[in-house]
mmCIF file of C-alpha atoms in Angstrom:
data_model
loop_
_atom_site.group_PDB
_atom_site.id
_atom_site.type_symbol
_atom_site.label_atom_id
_atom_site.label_comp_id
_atom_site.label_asym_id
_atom_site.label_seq_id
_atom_site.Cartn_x
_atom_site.Cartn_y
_atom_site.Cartn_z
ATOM 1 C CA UNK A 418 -13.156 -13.490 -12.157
ATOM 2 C CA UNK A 419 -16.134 -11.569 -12.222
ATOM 3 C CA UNK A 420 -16.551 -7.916 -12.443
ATOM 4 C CA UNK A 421 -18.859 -5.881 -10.115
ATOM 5 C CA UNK A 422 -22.237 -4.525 -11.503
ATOM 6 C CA UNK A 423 -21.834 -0.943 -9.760
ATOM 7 C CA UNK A 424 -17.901 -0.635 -10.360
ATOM 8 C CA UNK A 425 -16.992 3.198 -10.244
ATOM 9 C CA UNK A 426 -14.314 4.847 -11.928
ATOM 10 C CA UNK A 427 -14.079 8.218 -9.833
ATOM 11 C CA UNK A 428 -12.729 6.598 -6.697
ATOM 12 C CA UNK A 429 -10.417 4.147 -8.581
ATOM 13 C CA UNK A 430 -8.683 7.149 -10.160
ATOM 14 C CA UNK A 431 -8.721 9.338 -6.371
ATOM 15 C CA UNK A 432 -6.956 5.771 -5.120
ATOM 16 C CA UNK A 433 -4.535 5.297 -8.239
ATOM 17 C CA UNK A 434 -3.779 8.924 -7.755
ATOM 18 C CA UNK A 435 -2.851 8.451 -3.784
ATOM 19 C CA UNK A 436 -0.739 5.735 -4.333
ATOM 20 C CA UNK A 437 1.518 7.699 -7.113
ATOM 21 C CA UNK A 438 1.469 10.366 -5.021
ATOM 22 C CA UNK A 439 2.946 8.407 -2.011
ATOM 23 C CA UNK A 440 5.745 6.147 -4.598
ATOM 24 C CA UNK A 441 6.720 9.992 -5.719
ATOM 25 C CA UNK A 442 6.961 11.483 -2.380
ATOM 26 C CA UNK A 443 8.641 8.360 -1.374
ATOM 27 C CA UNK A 444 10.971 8.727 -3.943
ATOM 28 C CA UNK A 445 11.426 12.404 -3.219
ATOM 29 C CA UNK A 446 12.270 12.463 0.304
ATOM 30 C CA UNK A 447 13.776 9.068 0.553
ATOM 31 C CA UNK A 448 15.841 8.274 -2.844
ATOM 32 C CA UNK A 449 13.981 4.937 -2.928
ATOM 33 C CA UNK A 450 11.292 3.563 -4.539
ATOM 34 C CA UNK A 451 8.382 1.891 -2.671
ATOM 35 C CA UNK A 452 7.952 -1.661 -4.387
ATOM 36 C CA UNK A 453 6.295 -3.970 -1.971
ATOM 37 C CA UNK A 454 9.120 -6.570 -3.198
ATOM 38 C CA UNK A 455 12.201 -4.478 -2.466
ATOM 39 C CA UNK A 456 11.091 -3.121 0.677
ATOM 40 C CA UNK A 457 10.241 -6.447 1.812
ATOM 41 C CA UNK A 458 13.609 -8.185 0.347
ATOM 42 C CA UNK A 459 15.947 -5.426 2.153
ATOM 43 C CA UNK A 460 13.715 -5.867 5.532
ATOM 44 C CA UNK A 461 14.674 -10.162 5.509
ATOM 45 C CA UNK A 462 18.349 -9.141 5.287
ATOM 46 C CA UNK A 463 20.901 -9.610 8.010
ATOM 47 C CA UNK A 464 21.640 -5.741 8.553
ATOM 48 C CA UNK A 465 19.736 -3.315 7.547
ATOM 49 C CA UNK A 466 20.565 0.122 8.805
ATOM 50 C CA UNK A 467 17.244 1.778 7.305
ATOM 51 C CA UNK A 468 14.724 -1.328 8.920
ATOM 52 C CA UNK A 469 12.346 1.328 10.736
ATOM 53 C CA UNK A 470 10.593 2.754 7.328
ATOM 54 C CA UNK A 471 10.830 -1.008 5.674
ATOM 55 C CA UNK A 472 8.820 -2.319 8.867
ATOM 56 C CA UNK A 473 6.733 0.843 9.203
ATOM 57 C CA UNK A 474 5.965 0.438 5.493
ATOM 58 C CA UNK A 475 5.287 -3.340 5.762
ATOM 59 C CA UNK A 476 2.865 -2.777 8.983
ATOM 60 C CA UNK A 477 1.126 0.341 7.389
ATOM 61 C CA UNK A 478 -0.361 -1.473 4.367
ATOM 62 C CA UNK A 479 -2.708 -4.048 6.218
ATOM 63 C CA UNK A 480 -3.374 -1.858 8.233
ATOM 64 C CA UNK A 481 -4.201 0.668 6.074
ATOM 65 C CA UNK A 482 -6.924 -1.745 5.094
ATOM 66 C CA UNK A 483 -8.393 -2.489 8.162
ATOM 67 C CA UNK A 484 -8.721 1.219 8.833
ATOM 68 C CA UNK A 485 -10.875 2.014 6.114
ATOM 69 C CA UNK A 486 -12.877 -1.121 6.314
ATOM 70 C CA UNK A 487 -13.638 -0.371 9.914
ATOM 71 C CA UNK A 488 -14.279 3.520 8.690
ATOM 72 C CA UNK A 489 -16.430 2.090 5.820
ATOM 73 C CA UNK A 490 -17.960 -0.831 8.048
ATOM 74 C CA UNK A 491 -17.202 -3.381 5.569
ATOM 75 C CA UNK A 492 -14.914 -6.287 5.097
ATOM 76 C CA UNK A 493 -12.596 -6.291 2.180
ATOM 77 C CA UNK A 494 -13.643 -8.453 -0.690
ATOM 78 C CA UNK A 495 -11.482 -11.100 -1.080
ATOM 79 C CA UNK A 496 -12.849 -13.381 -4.256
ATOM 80 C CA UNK A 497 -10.591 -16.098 -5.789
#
């Protein structure tokens, strides 16, 4: 893995920030907490009474991505 030249830290700590904003807001409001593996796990069970956040949670990340891409006119960097 390589790390980029012009890495900045400002808008690493504004996304950091954003995303422990929504876990505690998440956690606030809903009682749960918003791990990609639990909200996934109780969304592949047989009856889930509470399956419109799990799937609007699921959806929302990519395309949460594809949004700012197209915003930024980029494509996500994707290096393995």
């Amino acid at each position: 893995m390589q790390m980029v030249g012009d890495y900045l830290v400002g808008p690493a700590l504004i996304g950091g920030a954003l995303i422990g904003l929504g876990v505690a807001v998440m956690l606030l409001f809903n009682g749960k907490i918003a791990g990609i593996s639990g909200v996934l796990g109780g969304a592949l069970q047989k009856w889930v009474p509470d399956l419109s956040w799990r799937l609007a949670f699921l959806v929302g990340i990519p395309v949460a991505v594809m949004l700012v891409s197209a915003l930024r006119n980029m494509q996500p960097a994707v290096e393995l």
